[in-house]
XYZ file of N, CA and C in Angstrom:
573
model
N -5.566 28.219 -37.192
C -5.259 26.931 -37.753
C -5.092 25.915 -36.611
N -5.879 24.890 -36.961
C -5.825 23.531 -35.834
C -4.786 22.820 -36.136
N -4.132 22.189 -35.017
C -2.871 20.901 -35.090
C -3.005 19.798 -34.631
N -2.633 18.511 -35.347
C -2.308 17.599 -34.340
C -1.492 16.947 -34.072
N -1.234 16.706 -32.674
C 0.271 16.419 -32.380
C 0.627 14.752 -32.344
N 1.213 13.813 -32.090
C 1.000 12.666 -31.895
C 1.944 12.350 -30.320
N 1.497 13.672 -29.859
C 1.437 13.242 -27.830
C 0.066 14.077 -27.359
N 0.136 12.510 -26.587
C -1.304 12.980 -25.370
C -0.940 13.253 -24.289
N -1.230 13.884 -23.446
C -0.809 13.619 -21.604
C -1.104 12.005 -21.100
N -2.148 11.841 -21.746
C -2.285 10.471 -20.487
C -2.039 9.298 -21.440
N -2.100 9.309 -22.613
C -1.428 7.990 -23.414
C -0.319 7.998 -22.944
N 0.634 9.192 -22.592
C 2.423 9.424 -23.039
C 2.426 9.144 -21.499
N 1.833 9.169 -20.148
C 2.254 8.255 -19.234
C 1.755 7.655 -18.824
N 0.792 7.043 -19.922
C 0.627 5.138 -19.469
C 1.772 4.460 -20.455
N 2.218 4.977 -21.174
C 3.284 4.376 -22.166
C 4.684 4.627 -21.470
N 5.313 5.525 -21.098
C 6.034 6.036 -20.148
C 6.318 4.341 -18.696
N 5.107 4.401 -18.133
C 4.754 3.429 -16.795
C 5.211 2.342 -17.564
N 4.109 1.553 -18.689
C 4.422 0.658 -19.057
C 5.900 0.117 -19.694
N 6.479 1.056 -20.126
C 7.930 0.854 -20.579
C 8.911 1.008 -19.341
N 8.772 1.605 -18.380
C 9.897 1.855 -17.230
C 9.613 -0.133 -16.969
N 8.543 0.032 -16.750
C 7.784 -1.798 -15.871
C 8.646 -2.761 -17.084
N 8.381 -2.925 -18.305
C 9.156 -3.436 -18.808
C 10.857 -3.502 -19.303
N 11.428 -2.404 -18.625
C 12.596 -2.182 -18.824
C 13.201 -2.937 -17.188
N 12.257 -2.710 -16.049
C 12.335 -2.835 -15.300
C 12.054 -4.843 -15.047
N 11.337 -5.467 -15.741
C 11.018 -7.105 -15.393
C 12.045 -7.895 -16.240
N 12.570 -6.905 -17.377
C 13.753 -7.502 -18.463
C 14.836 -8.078 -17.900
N 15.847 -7.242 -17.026
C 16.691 -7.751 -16.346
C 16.392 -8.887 -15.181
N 15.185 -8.757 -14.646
C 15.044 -9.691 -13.398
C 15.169 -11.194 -14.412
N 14.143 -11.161 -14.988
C 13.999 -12.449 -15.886
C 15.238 -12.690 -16.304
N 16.165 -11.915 -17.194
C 17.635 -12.298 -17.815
C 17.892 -12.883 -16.683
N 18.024 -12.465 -15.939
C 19.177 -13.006 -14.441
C 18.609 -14.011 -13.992
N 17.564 -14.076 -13.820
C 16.597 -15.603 -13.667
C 16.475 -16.428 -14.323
N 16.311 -16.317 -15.669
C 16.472 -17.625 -16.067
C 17.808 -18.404 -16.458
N 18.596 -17.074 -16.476
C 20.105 -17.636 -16.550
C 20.808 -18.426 -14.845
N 20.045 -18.040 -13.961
C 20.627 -18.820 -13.024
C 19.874 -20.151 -12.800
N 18.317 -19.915 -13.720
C 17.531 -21.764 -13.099
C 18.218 -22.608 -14.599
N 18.625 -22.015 -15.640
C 19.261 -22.918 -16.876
C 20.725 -22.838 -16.112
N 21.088 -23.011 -15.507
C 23.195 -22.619 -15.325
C 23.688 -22.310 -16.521
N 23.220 -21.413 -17.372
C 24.141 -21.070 -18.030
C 24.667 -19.935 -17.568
N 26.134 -19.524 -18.711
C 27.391 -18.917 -18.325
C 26.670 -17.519 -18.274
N 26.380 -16.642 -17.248
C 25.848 -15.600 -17.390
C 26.328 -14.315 -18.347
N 27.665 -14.611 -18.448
C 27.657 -12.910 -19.152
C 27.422 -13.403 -21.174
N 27.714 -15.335 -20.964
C 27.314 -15.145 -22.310
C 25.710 -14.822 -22.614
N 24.996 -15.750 -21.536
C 23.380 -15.486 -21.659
C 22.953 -14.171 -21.943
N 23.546 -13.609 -20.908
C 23.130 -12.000 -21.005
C 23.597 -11.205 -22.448
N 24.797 -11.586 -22.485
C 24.897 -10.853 -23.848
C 24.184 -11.626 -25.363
N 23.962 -12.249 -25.032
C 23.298 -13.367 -26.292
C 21.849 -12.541 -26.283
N 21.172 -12.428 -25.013
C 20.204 -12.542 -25.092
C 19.407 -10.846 -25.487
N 20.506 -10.028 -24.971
C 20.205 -8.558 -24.638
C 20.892 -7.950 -26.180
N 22.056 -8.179 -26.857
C 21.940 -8.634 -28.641
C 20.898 -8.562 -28.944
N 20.539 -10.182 -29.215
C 18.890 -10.463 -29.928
C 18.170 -9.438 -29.667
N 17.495 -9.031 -27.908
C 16.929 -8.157 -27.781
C 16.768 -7.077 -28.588
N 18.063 -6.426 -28.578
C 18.206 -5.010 -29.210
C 18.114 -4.961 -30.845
N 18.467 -6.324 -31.335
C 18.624 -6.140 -32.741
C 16.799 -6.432 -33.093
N 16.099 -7.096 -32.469
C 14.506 -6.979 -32.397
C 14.124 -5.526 -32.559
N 14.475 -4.914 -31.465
C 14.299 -3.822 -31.476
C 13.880 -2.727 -32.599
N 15.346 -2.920 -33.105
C 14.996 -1.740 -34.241
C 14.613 -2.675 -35.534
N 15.100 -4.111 -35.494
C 14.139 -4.210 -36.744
C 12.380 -3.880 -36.876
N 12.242 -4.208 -35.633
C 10.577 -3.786 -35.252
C 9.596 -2.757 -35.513
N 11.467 -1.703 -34.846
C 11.026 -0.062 -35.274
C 10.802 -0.153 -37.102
N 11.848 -0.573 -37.415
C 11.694 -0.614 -39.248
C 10.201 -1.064 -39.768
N 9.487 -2.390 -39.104
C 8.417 -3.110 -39.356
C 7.083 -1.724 -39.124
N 7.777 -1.304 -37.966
C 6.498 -0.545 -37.490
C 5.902 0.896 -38.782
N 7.301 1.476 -38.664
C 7.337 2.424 -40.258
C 6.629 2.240 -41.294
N 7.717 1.064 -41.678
C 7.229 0.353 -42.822
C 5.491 -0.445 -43.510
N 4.773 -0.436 -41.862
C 3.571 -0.561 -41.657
C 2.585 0.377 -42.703
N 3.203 1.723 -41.336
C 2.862 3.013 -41.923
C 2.623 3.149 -43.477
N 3.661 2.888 -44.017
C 4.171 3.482 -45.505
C 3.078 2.185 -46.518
N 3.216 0.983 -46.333
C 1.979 0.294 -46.433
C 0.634 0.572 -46.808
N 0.394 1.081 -45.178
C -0.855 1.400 -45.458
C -1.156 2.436 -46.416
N -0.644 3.282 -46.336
C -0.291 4.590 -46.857
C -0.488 4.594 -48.681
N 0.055 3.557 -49.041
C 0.128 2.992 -50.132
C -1.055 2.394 -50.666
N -1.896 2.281 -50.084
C -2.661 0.981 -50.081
C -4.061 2.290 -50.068
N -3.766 3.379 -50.029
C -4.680 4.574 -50.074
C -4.173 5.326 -51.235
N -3.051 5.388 -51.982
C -2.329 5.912 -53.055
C -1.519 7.208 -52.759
N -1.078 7.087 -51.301
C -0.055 8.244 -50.783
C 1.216 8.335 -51.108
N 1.991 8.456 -51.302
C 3.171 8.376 -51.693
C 4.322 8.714 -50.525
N 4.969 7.888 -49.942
C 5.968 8.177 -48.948
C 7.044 7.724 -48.730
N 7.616 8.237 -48.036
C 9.354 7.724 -47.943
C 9.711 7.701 -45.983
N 10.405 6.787 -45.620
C 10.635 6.270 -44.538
C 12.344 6.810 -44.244
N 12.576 7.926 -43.038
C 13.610 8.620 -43.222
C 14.155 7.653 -42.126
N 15.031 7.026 -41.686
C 15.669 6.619 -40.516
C 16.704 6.917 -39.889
N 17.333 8.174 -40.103
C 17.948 9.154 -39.177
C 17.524 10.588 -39.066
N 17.510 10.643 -37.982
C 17.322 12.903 -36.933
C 17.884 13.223 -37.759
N 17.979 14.221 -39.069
C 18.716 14.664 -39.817
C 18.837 16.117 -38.837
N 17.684 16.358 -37.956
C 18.308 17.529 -37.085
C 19.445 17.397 -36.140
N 20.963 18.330 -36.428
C 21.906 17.859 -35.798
C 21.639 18.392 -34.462
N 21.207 19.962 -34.343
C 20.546 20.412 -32.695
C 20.319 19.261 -32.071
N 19.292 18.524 -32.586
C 18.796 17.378 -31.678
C 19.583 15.930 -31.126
N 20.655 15.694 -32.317
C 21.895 14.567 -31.784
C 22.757 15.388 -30.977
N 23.482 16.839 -31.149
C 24.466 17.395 -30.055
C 23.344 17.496 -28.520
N 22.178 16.939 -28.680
C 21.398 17.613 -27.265
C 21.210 16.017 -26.517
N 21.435 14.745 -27.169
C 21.300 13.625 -26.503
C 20.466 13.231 -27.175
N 19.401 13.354 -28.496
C 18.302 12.571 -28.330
C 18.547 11.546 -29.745
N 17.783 10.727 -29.966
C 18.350 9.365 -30.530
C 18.609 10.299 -32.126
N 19.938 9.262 -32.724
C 19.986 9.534 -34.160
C 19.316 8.438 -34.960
N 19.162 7.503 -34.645
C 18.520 6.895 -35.350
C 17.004 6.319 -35.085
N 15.895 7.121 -36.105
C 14.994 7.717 -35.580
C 13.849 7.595 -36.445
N 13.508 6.081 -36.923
C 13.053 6.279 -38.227
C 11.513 6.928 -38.194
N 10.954 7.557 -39.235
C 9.952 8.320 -39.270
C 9.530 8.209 -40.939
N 7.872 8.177 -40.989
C 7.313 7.741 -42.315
C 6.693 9.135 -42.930
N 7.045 9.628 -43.405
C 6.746 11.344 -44.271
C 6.174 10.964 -45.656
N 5.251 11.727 -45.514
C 4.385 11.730 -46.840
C 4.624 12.919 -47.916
N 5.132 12.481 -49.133
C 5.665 13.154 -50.017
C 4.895 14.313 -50.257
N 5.131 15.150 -50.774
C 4.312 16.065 -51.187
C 2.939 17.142 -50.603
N 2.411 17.998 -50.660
C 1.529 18.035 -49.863
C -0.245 17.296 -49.665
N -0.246 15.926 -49.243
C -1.225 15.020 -49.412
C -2.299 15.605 -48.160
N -3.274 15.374 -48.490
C -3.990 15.869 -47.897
C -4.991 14.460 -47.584
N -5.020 13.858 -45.979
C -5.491 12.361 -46.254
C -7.264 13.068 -45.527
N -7.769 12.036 -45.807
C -9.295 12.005 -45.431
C -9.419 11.304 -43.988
N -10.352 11.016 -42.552
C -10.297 10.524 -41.329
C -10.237 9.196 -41.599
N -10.826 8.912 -42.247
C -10.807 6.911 -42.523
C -9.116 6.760 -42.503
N -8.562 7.581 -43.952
C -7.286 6.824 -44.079
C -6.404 7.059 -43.302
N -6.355 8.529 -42.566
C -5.410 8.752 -41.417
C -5.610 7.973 -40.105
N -6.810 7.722 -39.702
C -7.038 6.475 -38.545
C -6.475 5.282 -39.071
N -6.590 4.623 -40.294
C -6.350 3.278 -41.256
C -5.088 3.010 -40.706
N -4.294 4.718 -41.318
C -2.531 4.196 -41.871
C -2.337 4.644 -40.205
N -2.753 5.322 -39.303
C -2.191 5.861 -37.757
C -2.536 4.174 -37.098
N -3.482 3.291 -37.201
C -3.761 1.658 -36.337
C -2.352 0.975 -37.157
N -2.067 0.846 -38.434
C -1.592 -0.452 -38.906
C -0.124 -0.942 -38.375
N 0.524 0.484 -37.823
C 1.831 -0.796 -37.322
C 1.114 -1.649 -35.996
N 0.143 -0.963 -35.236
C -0.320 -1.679 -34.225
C -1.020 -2.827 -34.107
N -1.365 -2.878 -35.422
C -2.017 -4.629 -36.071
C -1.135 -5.484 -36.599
N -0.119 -4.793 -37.288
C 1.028 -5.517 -37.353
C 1.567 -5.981 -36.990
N 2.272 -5.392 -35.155
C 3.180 -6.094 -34.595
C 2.283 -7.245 -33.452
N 0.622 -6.717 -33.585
C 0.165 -8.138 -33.065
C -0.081 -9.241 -33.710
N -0.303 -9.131 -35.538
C -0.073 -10.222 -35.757
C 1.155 -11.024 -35.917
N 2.442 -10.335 -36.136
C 3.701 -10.830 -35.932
C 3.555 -11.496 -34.535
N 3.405 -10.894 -33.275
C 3.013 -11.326 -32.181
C 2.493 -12.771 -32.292
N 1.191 -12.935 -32.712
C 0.156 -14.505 -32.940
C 0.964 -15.221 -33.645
N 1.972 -14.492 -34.559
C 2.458 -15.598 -35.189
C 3.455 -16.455 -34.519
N 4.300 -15.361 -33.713
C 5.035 -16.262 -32.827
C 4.746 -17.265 -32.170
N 3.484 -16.783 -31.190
C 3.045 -17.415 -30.110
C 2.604 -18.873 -31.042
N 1.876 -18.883 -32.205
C 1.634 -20.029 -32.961
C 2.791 -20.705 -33.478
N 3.676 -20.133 -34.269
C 4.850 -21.002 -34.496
C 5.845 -21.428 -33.413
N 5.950 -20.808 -32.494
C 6.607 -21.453 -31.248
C 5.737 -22.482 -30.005
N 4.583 -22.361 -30.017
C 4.280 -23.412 -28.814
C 4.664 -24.111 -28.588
N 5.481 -25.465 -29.174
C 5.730 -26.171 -28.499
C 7.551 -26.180 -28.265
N 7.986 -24.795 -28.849
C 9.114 -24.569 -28.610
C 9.210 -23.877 -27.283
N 8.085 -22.751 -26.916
C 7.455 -21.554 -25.663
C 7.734 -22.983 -24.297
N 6.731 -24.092 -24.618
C 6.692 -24.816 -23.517
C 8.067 -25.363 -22.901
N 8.830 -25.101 -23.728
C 9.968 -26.003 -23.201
C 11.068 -24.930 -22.591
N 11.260 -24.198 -23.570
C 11.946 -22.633 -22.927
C 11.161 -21.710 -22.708
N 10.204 -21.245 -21.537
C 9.352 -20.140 -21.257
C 10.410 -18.888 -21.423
N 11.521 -18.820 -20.910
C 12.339 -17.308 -21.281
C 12.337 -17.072 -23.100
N 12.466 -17.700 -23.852
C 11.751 -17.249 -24.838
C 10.177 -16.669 -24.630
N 9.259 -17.089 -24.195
C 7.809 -16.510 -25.040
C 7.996 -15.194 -23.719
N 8.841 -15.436 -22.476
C 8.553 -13.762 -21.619
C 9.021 -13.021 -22.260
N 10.051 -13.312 -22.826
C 11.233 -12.293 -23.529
C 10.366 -11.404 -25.076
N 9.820 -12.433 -25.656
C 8.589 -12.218 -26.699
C 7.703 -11.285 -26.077
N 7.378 -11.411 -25.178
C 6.096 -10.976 -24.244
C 6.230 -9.556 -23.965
N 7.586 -9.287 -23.427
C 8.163 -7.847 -23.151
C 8.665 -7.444 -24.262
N 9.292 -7.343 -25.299
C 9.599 -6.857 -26.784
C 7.827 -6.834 -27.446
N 7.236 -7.434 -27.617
C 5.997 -6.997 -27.891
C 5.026 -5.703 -26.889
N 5.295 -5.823 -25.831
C 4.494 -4.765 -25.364
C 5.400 -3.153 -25.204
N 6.856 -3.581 -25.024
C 7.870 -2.925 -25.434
C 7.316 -1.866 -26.988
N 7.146 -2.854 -28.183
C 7.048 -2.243 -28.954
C 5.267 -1.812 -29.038
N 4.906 -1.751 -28.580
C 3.313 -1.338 -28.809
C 3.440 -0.033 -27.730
N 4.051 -0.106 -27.206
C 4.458 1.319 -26.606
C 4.879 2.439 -27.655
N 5.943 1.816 -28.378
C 5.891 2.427 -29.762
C 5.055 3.524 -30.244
N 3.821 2.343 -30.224
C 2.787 2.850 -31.167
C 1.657 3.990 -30.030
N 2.265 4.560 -29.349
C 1.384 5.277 -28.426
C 1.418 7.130 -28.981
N 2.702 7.433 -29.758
C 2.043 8.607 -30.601
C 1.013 8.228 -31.426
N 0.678 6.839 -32.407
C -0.256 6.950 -33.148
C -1.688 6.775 -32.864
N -1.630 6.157 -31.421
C -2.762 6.141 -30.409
C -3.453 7.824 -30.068
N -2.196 8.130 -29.889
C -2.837 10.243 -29.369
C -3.192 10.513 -31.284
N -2.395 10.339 -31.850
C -3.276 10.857 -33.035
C -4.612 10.592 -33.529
N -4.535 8.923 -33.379
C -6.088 8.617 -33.374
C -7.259 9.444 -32.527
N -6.419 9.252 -31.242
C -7.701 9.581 -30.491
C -8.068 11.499 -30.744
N -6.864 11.929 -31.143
C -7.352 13.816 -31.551
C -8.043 13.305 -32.976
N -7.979 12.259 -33.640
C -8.584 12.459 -35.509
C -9.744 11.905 -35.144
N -10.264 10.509 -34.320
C -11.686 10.915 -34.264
C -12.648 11.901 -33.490
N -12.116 13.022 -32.936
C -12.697 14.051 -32.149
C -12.821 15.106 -33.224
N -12.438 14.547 -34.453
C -12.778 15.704 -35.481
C -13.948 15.697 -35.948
N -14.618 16.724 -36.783
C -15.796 16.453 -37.697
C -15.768 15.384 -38.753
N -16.673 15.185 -39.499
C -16.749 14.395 -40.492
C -15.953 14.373 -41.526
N -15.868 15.552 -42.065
C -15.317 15.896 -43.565
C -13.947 16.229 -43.161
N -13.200 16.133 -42.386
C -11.981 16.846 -41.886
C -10.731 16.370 -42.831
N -9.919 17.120 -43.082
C -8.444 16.073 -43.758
C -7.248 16.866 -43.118
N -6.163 15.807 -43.335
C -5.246 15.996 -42.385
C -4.110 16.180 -43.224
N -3.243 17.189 -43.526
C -2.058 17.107 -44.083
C -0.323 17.394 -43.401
N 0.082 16.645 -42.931
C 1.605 16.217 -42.568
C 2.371 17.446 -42.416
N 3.051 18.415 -41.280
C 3.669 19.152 -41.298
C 5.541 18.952 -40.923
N 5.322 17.834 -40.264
C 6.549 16.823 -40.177
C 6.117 15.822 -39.254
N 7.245 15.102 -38.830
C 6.963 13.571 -38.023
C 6.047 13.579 -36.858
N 4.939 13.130 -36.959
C 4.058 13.167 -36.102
C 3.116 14.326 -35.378
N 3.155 15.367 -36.574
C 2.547 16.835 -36.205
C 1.944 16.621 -37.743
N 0.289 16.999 -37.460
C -0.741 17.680 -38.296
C -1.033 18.604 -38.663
N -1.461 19.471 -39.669
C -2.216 20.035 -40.011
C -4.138 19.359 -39.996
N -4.945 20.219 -39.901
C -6.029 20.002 -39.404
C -6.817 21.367 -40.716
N -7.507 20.442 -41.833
C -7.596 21.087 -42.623
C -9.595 21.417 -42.686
């Protein structure tokens, strides 16, 4: 029996690089633009690193919720779990809140719709993306630490989407007729 996993070696450290780099330009910028605006730094910082974080997981929610969308939009039926209900895995350090899009029952999807519903949070959070960049221009020009801050939470979250990148790229290396049915979060069956 074939599997597929939703890690690659070389997606998982260009996603890896790219997220250290952006975890890494976040703070320079906070601290920078809070010292060329004079504002009060620990409020900036906390104002700003807040917002940040609460982006964050609403994003993660958007990104799911993508999923379940598309998913829908093929006649799958699914539910969006947002906590590790494995406790092994919270007593070992790793996140509890963890949302993940599971497909009810045993569905068995076809390559179109598993590539379809595996791209759509990644079209999603770029058009959320365009939309910003369009509804803010002439707000971006005046405060650039807004559209960097945009800039890194968007590529931030498209990092995200780099298990559904390794899944893509193992589902079109399949045959034609292939279908894929869900063994848990981000692991295939290969039918």
């Amino acid at each position: 029996m074939r599997y597929l996993e939703s890690s690659h070696p070389i997606v998982d450290r260009l996603a890896m690089c790219l997220s250290i780099l952006c975890w890494f330009i976040y703070p320079i910028l906070l601290f920078g633009f809070a010292y060329m605006r004079e504002f009060q730094l620990p409020y900036y910082i906390l104002l700003n690193l807040s917002f940040f974080m609460f982006l964050q997981v609403l994003l993660t929610v958007v990104h799911e919720k993508a999923h379940a969308y598309a998913a829908s939009c093929f006649s799958f039926k699914t539910e969006i779990s947002y906590r590790n209900k494995d406790k092994k895995h919270f007593r070992d350090g790793q996140k509890f809140f963890k949302p993940c899009c599971l497909f009810k029952g045993d569905a068995k999807i076809s390559k179109i719709a598993f590539v379809t519903i595996a791209i759509a949070p990644a079209i999603t959070l770029s058009l959320i993306f365009l939309l910003f960049l369009l509804l803010f221009k002439t707000y971006l020009s005046q405060f650039s630490d807004v559209f960097y801050f945009g800039v890194l939470l968007y590529v931030i979250k498209l990092r995200g989407c780099s298990g559904d990148i390794s899944l893509i790229i193992g589902a079109l290396k399949q045959s034609k007729g292939v279908k894929f049915q869900q063994l848990d979060a981000g692991n295939f069956r290969i039918l």
